[in-house]
Amino acid sequence: MATLKQLQKTLQLTYGLVPIVAGLDKFTNLLTNWADYLNKGLIPIDPSVFMKVVGVIEIIAGVLVLLRPKPGGYLVMAWLICIALQLLAGGHYLDVAVRDLVMAIGGYTLAQLSTNPSGNPKGVSA
């Protein structure tokens, strides 16, 4: 059976590496054309420029999760909620919005598992 520390490390690697990969892909669009997901009425600049800015933020968030999982987990959680709200406001890609909200719960879980230096959040026993 996995320990809380192992689960925390799995979430840390997942929520660290995935944003870095997605952020880097904002410059190449190999995985998808990221600008398609934008509610273009909400942004005042060119979608490709905006997505590159998003990419830099995602790379920073991923690195933060790898180095400091508690604040990084909360940052990734907030970022995913913002993405989901933007998608909901646009009325498209609602499945992706729901997926991002579920992923935000994972970011919150990572932050909570990283709350205590012993690896056990308050009130949770190993």
Short mmCIF file of C-alpha atoms in Angstrom, two decimals:
data_model
loop_
_atom_site.label_atom_id
_atom_site.label_comp_id
_atom_site.label_asym_id
_atom_site.label_seq_id
_atom_site.Cartn_x
_atom_site.Cartn_y
_atom_site.Cartn_z
CA MET A 1 0.00 0.00 0.00
CA ALA A 2 1.26 3.47 -0.87
CA THR A 3 2.18 5.84 1.91
CA LEU A 4 0.94 9.43 2.07
CA LYS A 5 4.47 10.57 1.18
CA GLN A 6 4.45 8.38 -1.97
CA LEU A 7 1.04 9.74 -2.98
CA GLN A 8 2.25 13.30 -2.38
CA LYS A 9 5.34 12.66 -4.54
CA THR A 10 3.20 11.18 -7.34
CA LEU A 11 0.96 14.24 -7.34
CA GLN A 12 3.99 16.54 -7.15
CA LEU A 13 5.57 14.96 -10.23
CA THR A 14 2.27 14.95 -12.13
CA TYR A 15 1.33 18.54 -11.31
CA GLY A 16 4.91 19.66 -11.87
CA LEU A 17 5.68 17.97 -15.18
CA VAL A 18 2.30 18.28 -16.92
CA PRO A 19 2.14 22.10 -16.68
CA ILE A 20 5.75 22.31 -17.91
CA VAL A 21 4.93 20.14 -20.94
CA ALA A 22 1.70 22.04 -21.63
CA GLY A 23 3.52 25.36 -21.20
CA LEU A 24 6.24 24.38 -23.64
CA ASP A 25 3.60 23.21 -26.11
CA LYS A 26 2.07 26.71 -26.13
CA PHE A 27 5.09 27.61 -28.30
CA THR A 28 4.77 24.65 -30.70
CA ASN A 29 1.09 23.60 -30.71
CA LEU A 30 2.09 19.96 -31.20
CA LEU A 31 -0.54 18.64 -28.79
CA THR A 32 -3.32 20.95 -29.93
CA ASN A 33 -3.97 24.46 -31.18
CA TRP A 34 -4.30 26.03 -27.76
CA ALA A 35 -5.79 29.31 -29.05
CA ASP A 36 -8.90 27.36 -30.08
CA TYR A 37 -9.79 27.04 -26.39
CA LEU A 38 -9.83 30.80 -25.80
CA ASN A 39 -12.92 32.90 -25.38
CA LYS A 40 -11.43 35.48 -27.72
CA GLY A 41 -13.87 38.17 -26.58
CA LEU A 42 -12.22 38.18 -23.15
CA ILE A 43 -8.64 38.90 -24.23
CA PRO A 44 -7.42 42.19 -25.71
CA ILE A 45 -4.30 40.80 -27.46
CA ASP A 46 -3.49 38.37 -30.24
CA PRO A 47 -4.40 34.80 -29.16
CA SER A 48 -1.00 33.35 -30.12
CA VAL A 49 0.81 35.98 -28.05
CA PHE A 50 -1.57 35.40 -25.15
CA MET A 51 -0.97 31.64 -25.28
CA LYS A 52 2.80 32.17 -25.15
CA VAL A 53 2.33 34.24 -21.99
CA VAL A 54 0.15 31.43 -20.64
CA GLY A 55 2.90 28.97 -21.53
CA VAL A 56 5.48 30.89 -19.52
CA ILE A 57 3.12 31.02 -16.52
CA GLU A 58 2.47 27.28 -16.78
CA ILE A 59 6.18 26.50 -16.92
CA ILE A 60 6.77 28.64 -13.82
CA ALA A 61 3.85 26.97 -12.03
CA GLY A 62 5.21 23.50 -12.86
CA VAL A 63 8.69 24.37 -11.61
CA LEU A 64 7.18 25.83 -8.43
CA VAL A 65 5.26 22.58 -7.82
CA LEU A 66 8.48 20.59 -8.21
CA LEU A 67 10.40 22.87 -5.83
CA ARG A 68 7.70 23.90 -3.35
CA PRO A 69 4.64 21.65 -3.66
CA LYS A 70 2.42 23.39 -1.12
CA PRO A 71 2.28 26.86 -2.73
CA GLY A 72 2.68 25.26 -6.15
CA GLY A 73 -0.32 23.01 -5.55
CA TYR A 74 -2.46 25.99 -4.60
CA LEU A 75 -1.21 27.97 -7.62
CA VAL A 76 -1.99 25.12 -10.03
CA MET A 77 -5.41 24.69 -8.39
CA ALA A 78 -6.23 28.38 -8.87
CA TRP A 79 -4.88 28.37 -12.43
CA LEU A 80 -7.01 25.36 -13.39
CA ILE A 81 -10.11 26.96 -11.88
CA CYS A 82 -9.45 30.12 -13.92
CA ILE A 83 -9.08 28.06 -17.09
CA ALA A 84 -12.32 26.22 -16.34
CA LEU A 85 -14.19 29.49 -15.69
CA GLN A 86 -12.88 30.92 -18.97
CA LEU A 87 -14.11 27.84 -20.82
CA LEU A 88 -17.49 27.95 -19.08
CA ALA A 89 -17.84 31.66 -19.93
CA GLY A 90 -17.19 30.85 -23.57
CA GLY A 91 -19.78 28.06 -23.56
CA HIS A 92 -17.45 25.68 -25.39
CA TYR A 93 -15.26 22.76 -24.33
CA LEU A 94 -17.41 22.18 -21.26
CA ASP A 95 -15.92 18.68 -20.95
CA VAL A 96 -12.47 20.22 -20.65
CA ALA A 97 -13.79 22.71 -18.07
CA VAL A 98 -15.11 19.84 -15.93
CA ARG A 99 -11.81 17.96 -16.33
CA ASP A 100 -9.86 21.06 -15.25
CA LEU A 101 -12.06 21.45 -12.16
CA VAL A 102 -11.38 17.82 -11.25
CA MET A 103 -7.66 18.41 -11.81
CA ALA A 104 -7.90 21.48 -9.55
CA ILE A 105 -9.05 19.17 -6.76
CA GLY A 106 -5.85 17.20 -7.33
CA GLY A 107 -3.81 20.41 -6.98
CA TYR A 108 -5.61 21.16 -3.72
CA THR A 109 -4.94 17.61 -2.53
CA LEU A 110 -1.23 18.01 -3.34
CA ALA A 111 -1.08 21.25 -1.35
CA GLN A 112 -2.84 19.63 1.60
CA LEU A 113 -0.55 16.59 1.53
CA SER A 114 2.40 19.00 1.50
CA THR A 115 1.17 20.99 4.51
CA ASN A 116 3.29 19.27 7.14
CA PRO A 117 7.04 18.57 6.84
CA SER A 118 6.39 15.01 8.08
CA GLY A 119 4.29 14.44 4.96
CA ASN A 120 1.06 14.09 6.93
CA PRO A 121 -1.49 16.90 6.72
CA LYS A 122 -3.10 17.94 10.00
CA GLY A 123 -5.79 15.50 11.02
CA VAL A 124 -4.63 12.74 8.65
CA SER A 125 -2.79 9.73 9.94
CA ALA A 126 -0.51 7.58 7.86
#
